[in-house]
Short mmCIF file of C-alpha atoms and ligand atoms in Angstrom, two decimals:
data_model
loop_
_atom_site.label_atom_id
_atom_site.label_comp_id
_atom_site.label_asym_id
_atom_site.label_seq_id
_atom_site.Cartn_x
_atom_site.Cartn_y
_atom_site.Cartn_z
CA UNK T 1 0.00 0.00 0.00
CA UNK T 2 1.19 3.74 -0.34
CA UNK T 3 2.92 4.79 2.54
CA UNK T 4 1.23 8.23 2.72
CA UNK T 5 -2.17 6.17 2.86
CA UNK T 6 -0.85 3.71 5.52
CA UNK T 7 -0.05 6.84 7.57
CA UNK T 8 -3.17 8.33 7.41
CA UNK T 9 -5.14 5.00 7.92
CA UNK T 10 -3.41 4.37 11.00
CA UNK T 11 -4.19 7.86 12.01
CA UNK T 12 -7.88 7.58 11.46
CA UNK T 13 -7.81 4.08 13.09
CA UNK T 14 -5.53 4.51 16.49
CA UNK T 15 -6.34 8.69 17.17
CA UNK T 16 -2.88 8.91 17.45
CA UNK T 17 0.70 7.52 15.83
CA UNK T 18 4.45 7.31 17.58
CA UNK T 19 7.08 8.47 15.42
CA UNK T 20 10.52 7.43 15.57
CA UNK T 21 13.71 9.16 14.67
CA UNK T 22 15.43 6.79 12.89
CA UNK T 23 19.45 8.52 11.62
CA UNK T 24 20.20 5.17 9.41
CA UNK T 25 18.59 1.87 8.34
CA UNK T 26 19.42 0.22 11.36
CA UNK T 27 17.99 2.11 13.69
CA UNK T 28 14.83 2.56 11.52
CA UNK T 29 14.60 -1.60 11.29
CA UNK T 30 14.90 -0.76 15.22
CA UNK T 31 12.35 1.45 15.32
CA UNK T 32 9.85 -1.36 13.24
CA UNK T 33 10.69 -4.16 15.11
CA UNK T 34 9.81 -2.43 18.30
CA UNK T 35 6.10 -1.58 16.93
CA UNK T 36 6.92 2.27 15.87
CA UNK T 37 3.37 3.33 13.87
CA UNK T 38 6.31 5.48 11.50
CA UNK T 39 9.91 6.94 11.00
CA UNK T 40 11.21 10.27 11.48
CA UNK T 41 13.84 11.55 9.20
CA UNK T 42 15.21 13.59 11.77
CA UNK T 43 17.57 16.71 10.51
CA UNK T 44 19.41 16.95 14.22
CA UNK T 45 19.73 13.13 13.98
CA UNK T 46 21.35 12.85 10.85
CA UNK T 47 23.41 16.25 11.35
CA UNK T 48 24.49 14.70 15.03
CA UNK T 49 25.60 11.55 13.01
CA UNK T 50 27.85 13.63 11.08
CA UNK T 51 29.29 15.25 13.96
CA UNK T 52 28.00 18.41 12.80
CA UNK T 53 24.97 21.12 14.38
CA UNK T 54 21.89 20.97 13.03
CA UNK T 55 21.84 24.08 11.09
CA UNK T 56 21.22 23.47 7.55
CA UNK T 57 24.49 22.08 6.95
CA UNK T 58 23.09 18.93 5.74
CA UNK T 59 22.06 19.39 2.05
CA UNK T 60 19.00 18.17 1.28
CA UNK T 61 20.64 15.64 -1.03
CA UNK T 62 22.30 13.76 2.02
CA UNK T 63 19.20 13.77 3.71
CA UNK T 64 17.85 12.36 0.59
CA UNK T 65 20.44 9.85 0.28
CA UNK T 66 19.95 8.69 3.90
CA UNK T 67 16.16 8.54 3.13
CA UNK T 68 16.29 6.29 0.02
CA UNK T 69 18.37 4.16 2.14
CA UNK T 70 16.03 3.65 4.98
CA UNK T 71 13.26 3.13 2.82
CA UNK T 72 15.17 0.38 1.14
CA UNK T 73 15.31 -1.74 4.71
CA UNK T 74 11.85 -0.58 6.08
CA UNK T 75 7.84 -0.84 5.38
CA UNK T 76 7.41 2.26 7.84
CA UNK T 77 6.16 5.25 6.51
CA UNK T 78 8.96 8.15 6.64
CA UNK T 79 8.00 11.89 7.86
CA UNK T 80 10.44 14.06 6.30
CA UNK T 81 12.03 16.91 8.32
CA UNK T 82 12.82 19.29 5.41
CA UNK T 83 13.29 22.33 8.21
CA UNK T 84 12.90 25.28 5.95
CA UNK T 85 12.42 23.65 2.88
CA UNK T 86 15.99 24.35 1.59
CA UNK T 87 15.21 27.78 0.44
CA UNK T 88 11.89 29.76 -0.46
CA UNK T 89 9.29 28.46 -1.75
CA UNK T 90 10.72 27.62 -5.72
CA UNK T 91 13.00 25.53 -3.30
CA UNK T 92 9.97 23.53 -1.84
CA UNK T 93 8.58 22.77 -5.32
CA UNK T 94 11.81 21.11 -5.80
CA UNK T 95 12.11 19.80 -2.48
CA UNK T 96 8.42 18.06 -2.80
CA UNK T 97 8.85 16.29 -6.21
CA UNK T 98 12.56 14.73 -5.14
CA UNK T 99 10.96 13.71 -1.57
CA UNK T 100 7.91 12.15 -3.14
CA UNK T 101 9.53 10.52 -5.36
CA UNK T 102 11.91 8.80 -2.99
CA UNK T 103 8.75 7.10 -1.30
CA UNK T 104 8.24 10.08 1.49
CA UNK T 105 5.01 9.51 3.24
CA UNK T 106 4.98 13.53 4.85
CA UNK T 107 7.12 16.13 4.71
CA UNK T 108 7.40 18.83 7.45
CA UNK T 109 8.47 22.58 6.81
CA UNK T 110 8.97 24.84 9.31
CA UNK T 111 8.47 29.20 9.64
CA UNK T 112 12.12 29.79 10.28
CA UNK T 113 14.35 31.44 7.85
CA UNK T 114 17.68 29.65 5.49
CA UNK T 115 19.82 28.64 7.14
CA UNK T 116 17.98 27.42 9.91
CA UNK T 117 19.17 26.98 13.86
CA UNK T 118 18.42 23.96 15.73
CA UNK T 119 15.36 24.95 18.53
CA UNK T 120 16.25 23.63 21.39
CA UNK T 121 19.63 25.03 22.42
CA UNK T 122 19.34 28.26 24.65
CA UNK T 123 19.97 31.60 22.81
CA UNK T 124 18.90 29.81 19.92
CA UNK T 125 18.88 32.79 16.97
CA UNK T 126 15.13 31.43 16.17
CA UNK T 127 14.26 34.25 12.64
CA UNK T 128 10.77 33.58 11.56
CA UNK T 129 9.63 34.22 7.89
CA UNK T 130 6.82 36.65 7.28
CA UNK T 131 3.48 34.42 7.34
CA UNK T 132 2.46 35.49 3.26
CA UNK T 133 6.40 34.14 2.81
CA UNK T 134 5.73 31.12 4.51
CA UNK T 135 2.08 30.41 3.11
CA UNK T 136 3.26 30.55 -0.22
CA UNK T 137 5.92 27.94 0.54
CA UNK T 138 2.84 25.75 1.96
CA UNK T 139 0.90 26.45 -1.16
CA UNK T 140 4.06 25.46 -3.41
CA UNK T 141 3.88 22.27 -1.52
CA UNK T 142 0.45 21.21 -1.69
CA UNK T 143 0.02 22.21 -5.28
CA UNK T 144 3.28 20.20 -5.86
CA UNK T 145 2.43 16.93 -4.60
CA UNK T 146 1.27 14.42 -6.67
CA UNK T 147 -0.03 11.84 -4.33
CA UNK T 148 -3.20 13.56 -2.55
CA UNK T 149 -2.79 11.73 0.86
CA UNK T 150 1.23 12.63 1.02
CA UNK T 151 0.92 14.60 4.16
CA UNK T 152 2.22 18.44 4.14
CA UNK T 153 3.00 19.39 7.68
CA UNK T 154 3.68 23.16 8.98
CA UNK T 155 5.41 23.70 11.36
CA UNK T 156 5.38 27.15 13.33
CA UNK T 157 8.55 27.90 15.13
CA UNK T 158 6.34 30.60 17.28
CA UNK T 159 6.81 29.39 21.13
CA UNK T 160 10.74 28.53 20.07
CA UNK T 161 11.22 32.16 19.04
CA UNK T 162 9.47 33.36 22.30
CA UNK T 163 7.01 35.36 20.29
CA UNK T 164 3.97 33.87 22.78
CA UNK T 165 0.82 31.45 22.11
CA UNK T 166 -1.20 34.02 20.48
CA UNK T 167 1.15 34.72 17.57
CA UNK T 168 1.78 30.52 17.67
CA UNK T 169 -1.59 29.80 17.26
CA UNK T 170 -2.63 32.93 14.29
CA UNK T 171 0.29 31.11 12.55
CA UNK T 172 -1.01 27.81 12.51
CA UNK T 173 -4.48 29.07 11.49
CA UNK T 174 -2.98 31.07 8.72
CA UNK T 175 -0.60 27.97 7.54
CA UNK T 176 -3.85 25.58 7.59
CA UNK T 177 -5.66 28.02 5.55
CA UNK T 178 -2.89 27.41 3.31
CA UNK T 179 -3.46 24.33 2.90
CA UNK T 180 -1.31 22.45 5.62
CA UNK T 181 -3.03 18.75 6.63
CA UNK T 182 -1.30 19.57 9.92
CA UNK T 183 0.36 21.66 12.35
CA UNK T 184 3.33 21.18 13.96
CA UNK T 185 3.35 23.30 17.30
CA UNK T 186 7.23 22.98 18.71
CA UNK T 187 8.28 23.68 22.45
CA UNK T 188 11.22 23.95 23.94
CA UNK T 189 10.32 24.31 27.70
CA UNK T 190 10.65 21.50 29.96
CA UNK T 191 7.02 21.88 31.22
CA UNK T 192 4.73 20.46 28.78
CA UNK T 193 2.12 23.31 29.91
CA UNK T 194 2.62 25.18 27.12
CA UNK T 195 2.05 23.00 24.63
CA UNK T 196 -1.15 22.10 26.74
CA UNK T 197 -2.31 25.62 26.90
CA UNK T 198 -1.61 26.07 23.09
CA UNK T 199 -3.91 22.22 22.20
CA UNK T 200 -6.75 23.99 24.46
CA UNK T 201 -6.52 27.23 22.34
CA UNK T 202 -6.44 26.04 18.74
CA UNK T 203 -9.76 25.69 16.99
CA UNK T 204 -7.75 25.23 13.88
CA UNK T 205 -9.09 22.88 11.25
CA UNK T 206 -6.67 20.12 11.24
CA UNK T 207 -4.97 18.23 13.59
CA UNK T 208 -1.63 19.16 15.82
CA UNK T 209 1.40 17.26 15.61
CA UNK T 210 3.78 17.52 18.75
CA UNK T 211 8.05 16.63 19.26
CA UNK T 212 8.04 16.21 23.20
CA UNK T 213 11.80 16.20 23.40
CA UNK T 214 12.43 18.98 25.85
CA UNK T 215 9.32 18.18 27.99
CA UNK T 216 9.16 14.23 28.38
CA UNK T 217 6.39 14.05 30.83
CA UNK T 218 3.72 14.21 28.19
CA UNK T 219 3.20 11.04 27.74
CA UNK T 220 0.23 9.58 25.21
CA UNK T 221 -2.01 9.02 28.25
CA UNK T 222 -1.73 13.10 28.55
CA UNK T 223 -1.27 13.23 24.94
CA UNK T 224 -4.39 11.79 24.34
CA UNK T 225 -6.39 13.63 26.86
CA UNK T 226 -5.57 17.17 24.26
CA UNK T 227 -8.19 15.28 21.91
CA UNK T 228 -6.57 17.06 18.94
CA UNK T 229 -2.69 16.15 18.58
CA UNK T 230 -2.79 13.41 16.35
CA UNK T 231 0.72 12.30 15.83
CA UNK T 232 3.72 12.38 18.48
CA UNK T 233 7.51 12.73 17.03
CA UNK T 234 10.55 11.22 19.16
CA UNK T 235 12.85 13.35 17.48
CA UNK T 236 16.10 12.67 19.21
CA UNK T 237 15.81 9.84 20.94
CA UNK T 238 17.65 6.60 18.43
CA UNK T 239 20.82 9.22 18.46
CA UNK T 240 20.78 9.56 22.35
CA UNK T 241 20.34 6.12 23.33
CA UNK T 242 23.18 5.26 20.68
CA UNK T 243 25.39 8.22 22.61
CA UNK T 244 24.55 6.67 25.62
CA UNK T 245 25.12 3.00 24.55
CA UNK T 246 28.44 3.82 23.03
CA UNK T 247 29.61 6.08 25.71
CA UNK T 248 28.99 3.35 28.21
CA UNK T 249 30.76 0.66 26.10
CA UNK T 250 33.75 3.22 24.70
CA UNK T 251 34.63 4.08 28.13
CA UNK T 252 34.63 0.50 29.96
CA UNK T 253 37.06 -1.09 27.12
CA UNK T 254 39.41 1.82 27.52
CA UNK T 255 39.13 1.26 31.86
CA UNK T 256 38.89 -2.46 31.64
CA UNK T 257 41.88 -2.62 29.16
CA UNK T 258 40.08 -4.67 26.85
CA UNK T 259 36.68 -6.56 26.06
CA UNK T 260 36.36 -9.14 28.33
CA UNK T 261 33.94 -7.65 30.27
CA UNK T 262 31.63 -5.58 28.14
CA UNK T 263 30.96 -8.33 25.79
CA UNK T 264 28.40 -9.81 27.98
CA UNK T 265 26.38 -6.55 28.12
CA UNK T 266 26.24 -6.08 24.72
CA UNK T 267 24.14 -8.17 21.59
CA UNK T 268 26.16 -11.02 20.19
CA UNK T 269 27.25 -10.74 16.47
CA UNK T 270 24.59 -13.10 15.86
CA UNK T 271 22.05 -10.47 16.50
CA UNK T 272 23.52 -8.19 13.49
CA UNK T 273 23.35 -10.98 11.69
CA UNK T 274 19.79 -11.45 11.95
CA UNK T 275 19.54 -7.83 11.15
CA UNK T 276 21.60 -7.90 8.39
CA UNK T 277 19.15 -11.32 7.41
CA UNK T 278 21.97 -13.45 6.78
CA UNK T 279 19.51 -16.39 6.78
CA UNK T 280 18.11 -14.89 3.02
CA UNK T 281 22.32 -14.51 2.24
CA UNK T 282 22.76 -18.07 3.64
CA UNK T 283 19.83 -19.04 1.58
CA UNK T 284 20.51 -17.56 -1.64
CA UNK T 285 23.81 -19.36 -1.26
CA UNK T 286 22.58 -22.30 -1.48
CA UNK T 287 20.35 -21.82 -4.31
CA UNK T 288 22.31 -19.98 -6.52
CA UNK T 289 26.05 -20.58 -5.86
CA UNK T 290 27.58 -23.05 -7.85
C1 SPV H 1 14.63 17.07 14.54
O1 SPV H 1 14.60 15.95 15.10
O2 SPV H 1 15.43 17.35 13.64
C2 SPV H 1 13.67 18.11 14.93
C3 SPV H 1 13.16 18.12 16.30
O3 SPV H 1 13.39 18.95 14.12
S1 SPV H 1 14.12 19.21 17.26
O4 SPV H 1 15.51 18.83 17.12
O5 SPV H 1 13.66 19.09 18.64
O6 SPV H 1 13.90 20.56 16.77
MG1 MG H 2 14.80 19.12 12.59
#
């Protein structure tokens, strides 16, 4: 089935879908084996896997690259984070036909200006197109698509510049009216309140999306509650737990002088094998080596 139709089915069907980061094909098979409803193709994941800051250093054709390749190894739908779209709006037209093309089930834009700063640090230099600017890069994308259920997703920057809830919530009306099948209302305070105040407040037309990365407590139970966030983004998650993971691992071999002691805590090679389905290598082997 078409990815962007599997998305929205599950939507309609569950109220509400978890979305993983995933920063490579590993850690999206990761993400499906552990019952994820989709993937995020996370710009701070792939930018941290670089070694880099996500600030639109990435080019869109890396994040492309990385894309095709997770959507070779899994049958998850991928939301794309485009951040601004790589430009104006001529950019998104672009932007849309290379994404859907490469089997994208959703994109997501955001209001900030090129080249973009990453929300959550403090000080963050958070610019914030003009809302005609930003409409018309909405516009570009609906028109663009091809694939009617390929979901366009704004995303207003609002609460991340500090510019308040009422200037947060005008922008996701005006972005809807645009065209947008959803809003994206980002946060980066460590009480989820204000993301709770802004769900009360919007009588928008389409559903909220959420990224509770800075304010974990909101949990789907709470999540739920809202009534009109319809799909929750774990957008840094796979590249902290692989930080943490490594970290833990790094360090011990360098205390313990050696591996005899982390090996135990850590999957056997057998494990990446399965991954890496060596049983269809081992099989194909058989069958066609002669
Ligand atoms: C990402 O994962 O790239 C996001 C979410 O856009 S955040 O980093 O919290 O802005
Ligand atoms: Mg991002």
């Amino acid at each position: 089935m078409n990815k962007a139709k599997q998305l929205r089915d599950r939507m309609a069907e569950r109220g509400l879908v978890h979305i993983m980061a995933a920063h490579s094909p590993l850690s999206a098979i990761l993400a499906e084996e552990a019952g994820f409803d989709g993937l995020w193709a996370s710009g701070f994941e792939l930018s941290a896997l670089y070694g880099l800051a996500d600030m639109s250093l990435i080019s869109m054709t890396q994040h492309l690259d990385m894309l095709r390749a997770i959507a070779a190894q899994s049958s998850l739908p991928i939301v794309a984070d485009i951040d601004t779209g790589y430009g104006n709006a001529l950019n998104v037209i672009h932007a849309i036909r290379e994404y859907e093309k490469a089997g994208t089930a959703a994109v997501v834009i955001e209001d900030k200006t090129f080249p973009k700063v990453t929300s959550l640090a403090a000080d963050g230099r958070q610019e914030l197109l003009r809302i005609e600017e930003f409409q018309g890069k909405i516009e570009a994308a609906v028109s663009t698509r091809r694939d009617p259920d390929f979901l366009v997703i704004a995303r207003t920057e609002a609460l991340i510049a500090g510019l308040g809830e009422d200037e947060a919530l005008k922008r996701g009306l005006a972005y809807a009216e645009a065209g947008a099948d959803m809003v994206l209302i980002h946060s980066k305070k460590k009480d989820p309140a204000e993301i709770e105040s802004f769900s009360r407040a919007w009588k928008g037309p389409v559903p909220l999306v959420i990224v509770p990365n800075a304010y974990p407590e909101l949990d789907a139970t709470r999540i739920r509650a809202l009534g009109n966030i319809k799909m929750t983004i774990y957008g840094n998650y796979g590249i902290r737990a692989a930080t943490t993971a490594m970290q833990d691992v790094f360090r011990r071999i360098i205390a313990d002088g050696g591996v005899q002691n982390v090996h135990k805590d850590i999957v056997p090679v057998e494990e990446i094998f399965r991954l890496q389905k060596m049983d269809q290598v081992k099989a194909d082997e058989k069958r066609f080596l002669r």
